[in-house]
Amino acid sequence: MQPDDTKLQFDERGNLRHFLSLKGIGAELLTQLLDDAERYLAAPGSLPIRSQSLAGRTVGNLFFEPSTRTRASFDLAGRRLGADVLNLDVNTSSRKKGESILDTIYTLEAMHVDVMVVRDASDGVPAYIARHVNDHISVLNAGESDVSHPTQGLLDLMTIRQHNDDFGNMTVAIVGDIQHSRVAMSASEALQTMGIGELRLVSPAALAPDADRFPGAHIVDNLADGLKDADVVMALRIQRERIGNLDGVPGINEYFANYGISHDSLVYAKPDAIVMHPGPMNRGIEIEGTLADGPRSVITKQVTNGVAVRMAVLDRIGKMMNAR
Ligand code: ASP
């Protein structure tokens, strides 16, 4: 993100036009989006909630990096709001043949795609696209390098708020490969905006972040201190695809023994602490399988909330488009 990219997210009337980052999204708008998302949660066993705010529109999913949850939930969210959804198959798309990202974008524009949902391994791609598309098109960031994953930050905030909405008196511990994690970045931005009491980032030295990327957070190198009396524990995957040199990164057994979230290590946290993970999980590395499947885990809730927050964001974009 460049400094003016936070402004790029809003149109001249102050409506959300692109969703590129949680930077510049204040507590009021975060709260409204979560309240909207709660309304998209259907009771278990009942039909999903639908609306028509994107009727006649087309959402294009452009995922230039692997994805299961984010892509599937944007697909469902778009359809449940009445849109046509185009899932571009990146393995057979012409970008593989050397087509530039902008040529791909202009091709989709010519097919009347209204909303482009973009995931890319390079910094700045969603904002770059947002600066080049026609005025009537919106761009949503579905995961940008190690920089930002704003709808993941929203769904994490929603899941935490369902457990405890007293953010000022809460301790959240994010554990794992903080240095390469866009999930940690967006969750931290959302939690800091909501006035989190204490945010701890727990990792081995080789995966620790630059402190200036996470202002206000405490960087901790051991699990006992990191989890002490935490209300929320979020485990993260080691982002091997972003790590050039694995020197200094603990091997699997050493990692699980020292940084794995397990029944044993969770004793440091509060007795009612919840356990989160954005997926995909590596059981037996960053999290113990039986803990992930147990009553303290809210991992499947995160997935359900993921569809709801993406509906809330798309709904807002659709209403903004319909009001033009
Ligand atoms: N699914 C998340 C992401 O896209 C987390 C991960 O891949 O580990 O960033």
PDB file of C-alpha atoms in Angstrom, residues 17-162:
ATOM      1  CA  ARG A  17     -15.517   1.382  -3.103  1.00  0.00           C
ATOM      2  CA  HIS A  18     -12.491  -0.923  -2.965  1.00  0.00           C
ATOM      3  CA  PHE A  19     -11.543  -3.139  -0.023  1.00  0.00           C
ATOM      4  CA  LEU A  20      -7.757  -3.213  -0.109  1.00  0.00           C
ATOM      5  CA  SER A  21      -6.605  -3.039   3.488  1.00  0.00           C
ATOM      6  CA  LEU A  22      -7.851  -2.583   7.036  1.00  0.00           C
ATOM      7  CA  LYS A  23      -5.563   0.461   7.306  1.00  0.00           C
ATOM      8  CA  GLY A  24      -7.800   3.489   7.274  1.00  0.00           C
ATOM      9  CA  ILE A  25     -10.954   1.518   8.159  1.00  0.00           C
ATOM     10  CA  GLY A  26     -12.130   2.964  11.473  1.00  0.00           C
ATOM     11  CA  ALA A  27     -13.827   1.253  14.407  1.00  0.00           C
ATOM     12  CA  GLU A  28     -17.265   2.475  13.331  1.00  0.00           C
ATOM     13  CA  LEU A  29     -17.091   0.927   9.866  1.00  0.00           C
ATOM     14  CA  LEU A  30     -15.503  -2.267  11.224  1.00  0.00           C
ATOM     15  CA  THR A  31     -18.354  -2.581  13.694  1.00  0.00           C
ATOM     16  CA  GLN A  32     -20.991  -1.938  11.009  1.00  0.00           C
ATOM     17  CA  LEU A  33     -19.452  -4.587   8.756  1.00  0.00           C
ATOM     18  CA  LEU A  34     -19.442  -7.121  11.601  1.00  0.00           C
ATOM     19  CA  ASP A  35     -23.039  -6.260  12.513  1.00  0.00           C
ATOM     20  CA  ASP A  36     -24.027  -6.715   8.854  1.00  0.00           C
ATOM     21  CA  ALA A  37     -22.141 -10.017   8.722  1.00  0.00           C
ATOM     22  CA  GLU A  38     -23.981 -11.311  11.813  1.00  0.00           C
ATOM     23  CA  ARG A  39     -27.229 -10.890   9.860  1.00  0.00           C
ATOM     24  CA  TYR A  40     -25.907 -13.285   7.219  1.00  0.00           C
ATOM     25  CA  LEU A  41     -25.460 -16.128   9.710  1.00  0.00           C
ATOM     26  CA  ALA A  42     -28.215 -18.679   9.232  1.00  0.00           C
ATOM     27  CA  ALA A  43     -29.273 -21.053  12.008  1.00  0.00           C
ATOM     28  CA  PRO A  44     -27.603 -24.476  11.621  1.00  0.00           C
ATOM     29  CA  GLY A  45     -29.660 -26.692   9.319  1.00  0.00           C
ATOM     30  CA  SER A  46     -31.585 -23.816   7.761  1.00  0.00           C
ATOM     31  CA  LEU A  47     -31.119 -22.434   4.257  1.00  0.00           C
ATOM     32  CA  PRO A  48     -28.426 -19.784   3.786  1.00  0.00           C
ATOM     33  CA  ILE A  49     -29.564 -16.166   3.910  1.00  0.00           C
ATOM     34  CA  ARG A  50     -29.709 -14.484   0.524  1.00  0.00           C
ATOM     35  CA  SER A  51     -30.227 -11.004  -0.847  1.00  0.00           C
ATOM     36  CA  GLN A  52     -30.244  -9.371  -4.252  1.00  0.00           C
ATOM     37  CA  SER A  53     -27.843  -6.458  -3.749  1.00  0.00           C
ATOM     38  CA  LEU A  54     -25.531  -7.791  -6.483  1.00  0.00           C
ATOM     39  CA  ALA A  55     -28.298  -8.913  -8.873  1.00  0.00           C
ATOM     40  CA  GLY A  56     -27.176  -8.331 -12.462  1.00  0.00           C
ATOM     41  CA  ARG A  57     -23.537  -7.805 -11.403  1.00  0.00           C
ATOM     42  CA  THR A  58     -20.587 -10.058 -12.099  1.00  0.00           C
ATOM     43  CA  VAL A  59     -17.905 -10.901  -9.557  1.00  0.00           C
ATOM     44  CA  GLY A  60     -14.586 -12.202 -10.932  1.00  0.00           C
ATOM     45  CA  ASN A  61     -12.379 -14.273  -8.637  1.00  0.00           C
ATOM     46  CA  LEU A  62      -8.750 -13.882  -9.710  1.00  0.00           C
ATOM     47  CA  PHE A  63      -6.621 -16.018  -7.428  1.00  0.00           C
ATOM     48  CA  PHE A  64      -2.999 -16.074  -8.551  1.00  0.00           C
ATOM     49  CA  GLU A  65      -2.060 -18.056  -5.413  1.00  0.00           C
ATOM     50  CA  PRO A  66      -3.675 -21.219  -3.998  1.00  0.00           C
ATOM     51  CA  SER A  67      -6.819 -20.850  -1.899  1.00  0.00           C
ATOM     52  CA  THR A  68      -9.594 -23.042  -0.553  1.00  0.00           C
ATOM     53  CA  ARG A  69     -11.586 -21.103   2.054  1.00  0.00           C
ATOM     54  CA  THR A  70     -11.237 -17.549   0.733  1.00  0.00           C
ATOM     55  CA  ARG A  71     -12.016 -18.413  -2.863  1.00  0.00           C
ATOM     56  CA  ALA A  72     -14.947 -20.715  -2.022  1.00  0.00           C
ATOM     57  CA  SER A  73     -16.426 -18.174   0.378  1.00  0.00           C
ATOM     58  CA  PHE A  74     -16.161 -15.263  -2.091  1.00  0.00           C
ATOM     59  CA  ASP A  75     -17.805 -17.521  -4.675  1.00  0.00           C
ATOM     60  CA  LEU A  76     -20.698 -18.431  -2.343  1.00  0.00           C
ATOM     61  CA  ALA A  77     -20.994 -14.876  -1.021  1.00  0.00           C
ATOM     62  CA  GLY A  78     -21.324 -13.450  -4.540  1.00  0.00           C
ATOM     63  CA  ARG A  79     -23.927 -16.047  -5.572  1.00  0.00           C
ATOM     64  CA  ARG A  80     -25.952 -15.608  -2.383  1.00  0.00           C
ATOM     65  CA  LEU A  81     -26.177 -11.892  -3.171  1.00  0.00           C
ATOM     66  CA  GLY A  82     -27.488 -12.602  -6.668  1.00  0.00           C
ATOM     67  CA  ALA A  83     -24.302 -12.048  -8.727  1.00  0.00           C
ATOM     68  CA  ASP A  84     -22.856 -14.118 -11.543  1.00  0.00           C
ATOM     69  CA  VAL A  85     -19.474 -15.362 -10.345  1.00  0.00           C
ATOM     70  CA  LEU A  86     -16.562 -16.036 -12.656  1.00  0.00           C
ATOM     71  CA  ASN A  87     -13.768 -18.130 -11.161  1.00  0.00           C
ATOM     72  CA  LEU A  88     -10.724 -17.620 -13.341  1.00  0.00           C
ATOM     73  CA  ASP A  89      -8.620 -20.763 -13.502  1.00  0.00           C
ATOM     74  CA  VAL A  90      -5.140 -19.340 -13.008  1.00  0.00           C
ATOM     75  CA  ASN A  91      -3.427 -22.513 -14.142  1.00  0.00           C
ATOM     76  CA  THR A  92      -4.968 -22.201 -17.573  1.00  0.00           C
ATOM     77  CA  SER A  93      -5.244 -18.380 -17.707  1.00  0.00           C
ATOM     78  CA  SER A  94      -3.130 -16.423 -20.168  1.00  0.00           C
ATOM     79  CA  ARG A  95      -1.131 -14.878 -17.334  1.00  0.00           C
ATOM     80  CA  LYS A  96       0.759 -18.175 -17.422  1.00  0.00           C
ATOM     81  CA  LYS A  97       1.563 -17.379 -21.048  1.00  0.00           C
ATOM     82  CA  GLY A  98       3.113 -14.068 -20.028  1.00  0.00           C
ATOM     83  CA  GLU A  99       0.060 -11.818 -20.284  1.00  0.00           C
ATOM     84  CA  SER A 100       0.433  -8.811 -18.004  1.00  0.00           C
ATOM     85  CA  ILE A 101      -1.907  -8.481 -15.052  1.00  0.00           C
ATOM     86  CA  LEU A 102      -3.390  -5.327 -16.594  1.00  0.00           C
ATOM     87  CA  ASP A 103      -4.156  -7.076 -19.873  1.00  0.00           C
ATOM     88  CA  THR A 104      -5.987  -9.756 -17.869  1.00  0.00           C
ATOM     89  CA  ILE A 105      -7.888  -7.028 -16.008  1.00  0.00           C
ATOM     90  CA  TYR A 106      -8.828  -5.133 -19.186  1.00  0.00           C
ATOM     91  CA  THR A 107     -10.049  -8.405 -20.697  1.00  0.00           C
ATOM     92  CA  LEU A 108     -12.366  -8.956 -17.728  1.00  0.00           C
ATOM     93  CA  GLU A 109     -13.504  -5.325 -17.867  1.00  0.00           C
ATOM     94  CA  ALA A 110     -14.503  -5.899 -21.480  1.00  0.00           C
ATOM     95  CA  MET A 111     -16.663  -8.811 -20.275  1.00  0.00           C
ATOM     96  CA  HIS A 112     -18.474  -6.526 -17.804  1.00  0.00           C
ATOM     97  CA  VAL A 113     -16.965  -7.877 -14.616  1.00  0.00           C
ATOM     98  CA  ASP A 114     -18.007  -5.363 -11.908  1.00  0.00           C
ATOM     99  CA  VAL A 115     -16.092  -6.640  -8.872  1.00  0.00           C
ATOM    100  CA  MET A 116     -12.599  -8.126  -9.063  1.00  0.00           C
ATOM    101  CA  VAL A 117     -11.501 -10.245  -6.119  1.00  0.00           C
ATOM    102  CA  VAL A 118      -7.722 -10.547  -6.294  1.00  0.00           C
ATOM    103  CA  ARG A 119      -5.147 -12.721  -4.553  1.00  0.00           C
ATOM    104  CA  ASP A 120      -1.508 -12.339  -5.520  1.00  0.00           C
ATOM    105  CA  ALA A 121       1.925 -13.206  -4.147  1.00  0.00           C
ATOM    106  CA  SER A 122       3.343  -9.716  -4.826  1.00  0.00           C
ATOM    107  CA  ASP A 123       2.962  -6.605  -2.682  1.00  0.00           C
ATOM    108  CA  GLY A 124       0.708  -3.885  -3.981  1.00  0.00           C
ATOM    109  CA  VAL A 125      -1.135  -5.809  -6.721  1.00  0.00           C
ATOM    110  CA  PRO A 126      -4.739  -5.165  -5.505  1.00  0.00           C
ATOM    111  CA  ALA A 127      -4.087  -1.407  -5.137  1.00  0.00           C
ATOM    112  CA  TYR A 128      -2.293  -1.325  -8.504  1.00  0.00           C
ATOM    113  CA  ILE A 129      -5.342  -2.860 -10.161  1.00  0.00           C
ATOM    114  CA  ALA A 130      -7.672  -0.503  -8.271  1.00  0.00           C
ATOM    115  CA  ARG A 131      -5.727   2.460  -9.664  1.00  0.00           C
ATOM    116  CA  HIS A 132      -6.136   1.194 -13.236  1.00  0.00           C
ATOM    117  CA  VAL A 133      -9.719  -0.082 -13.483  1.00  0.00           C
ATOM    118  CA  ASN A 134     -12.665   1.931 -14.781  1.00  0.00           C
ATOM    119  CA  ASP A 135     -14.590   4.051 -12.295  1.00  0.00           C
ATOM    120  CA  HIS A 136     -17.501   1.632 -12.007  1.00  0.00           C
ATOM    121  CA  ILE A 137     -15.347  -1.353 -10.968  1.00  0.00           C
ATOM    122  CA  SER A 138     -14.458  -2.360  -7.396  1.00  0.00           C
ATOM    123  CA  VAL A 139     -11.409  -4.355  -6.341  1.00  0.00           C
ATOM    124  CA  LEU A 140     -11.293  -6.530  -3.228  1.00  0.00           C
ATOM    125  CA  ASN A 141      -8.045  -7.831  -1.738  1.00  0.00           C
ATOM    126  CA  ALA A 142      -8.281 -11.584  -1.072  1.00  0.00           C
ATOM    127  CA  GLY A 143      -4.695 -11.957   0.153  1.00  0.00           C
ATOM    128  CA  GLU A 144      -1.661  -9.857  -0.805  1.00  0.00           C
ATOM    129  CA  SER A 145       1.809 -11.306  -0.265  1.00  0.00           C
ATOM    130  CA  ASP A 146       2.717 -11.070   3.439  1.00  0.00           C
ATOM    131  CA  VAL A 147       1.114  -7.646   3.635  1.00  0.00           C
ATOM    132  CA  SER A 148      -2.622  -7.826   3.970  1.00  0.00           C
ATOM    133  CA  HIS A 149      -5.690 -10.074   4.000  1.00  0.00           C
ATOM    134  CA  PRO A 150      -8.457  -7.711   5.059  1.00  0.00           C
ATOM    135  CA  THR A 151     -11.486 -10.013   4.890  1.00  0.00           C
ATOM    136  CA  GLN A 152      -9.547 -12.562   6.981  1.00  0.00           C
ATOM    137  CA  GLY A 153      -8.892  -9.779   9.526  1.00  0.00           C
ATOM    138  CA  LEU A 154     -12.635  -9.053   9.564  1.00  0.00           C
ATOM    139  CA  LEU A 155     -13.645 -12.682  10.063  1.00  0.00           C
ATOM    140  CA  ASP A 156     -11.083 -13.089  12.828  1.00  0.00           C
ATOM    141  CA  LEU A 157     -12.402  -9.968  14.541  1.00  0.00           C
ATOM    142  CA  MET A 158     -15.974 -11.259  14.199  1.00  0.00           C
ATOM    143  CA  THR A 159     -15.032 -14.622  15.716  1.00  0.00           C
ATOM    144  CA  ILE A 160     -13.221 -12.956  18.614  1.00  0.00           C
ATOM    145  CA  ARG A 161     -16.147 -10.570  19.202  1.00  0.00           C
ATOM    146  CA  GLN A 162     -18.533 -13.531  19.395  1.00  0.00           C
TER     147      GLN A 162
END
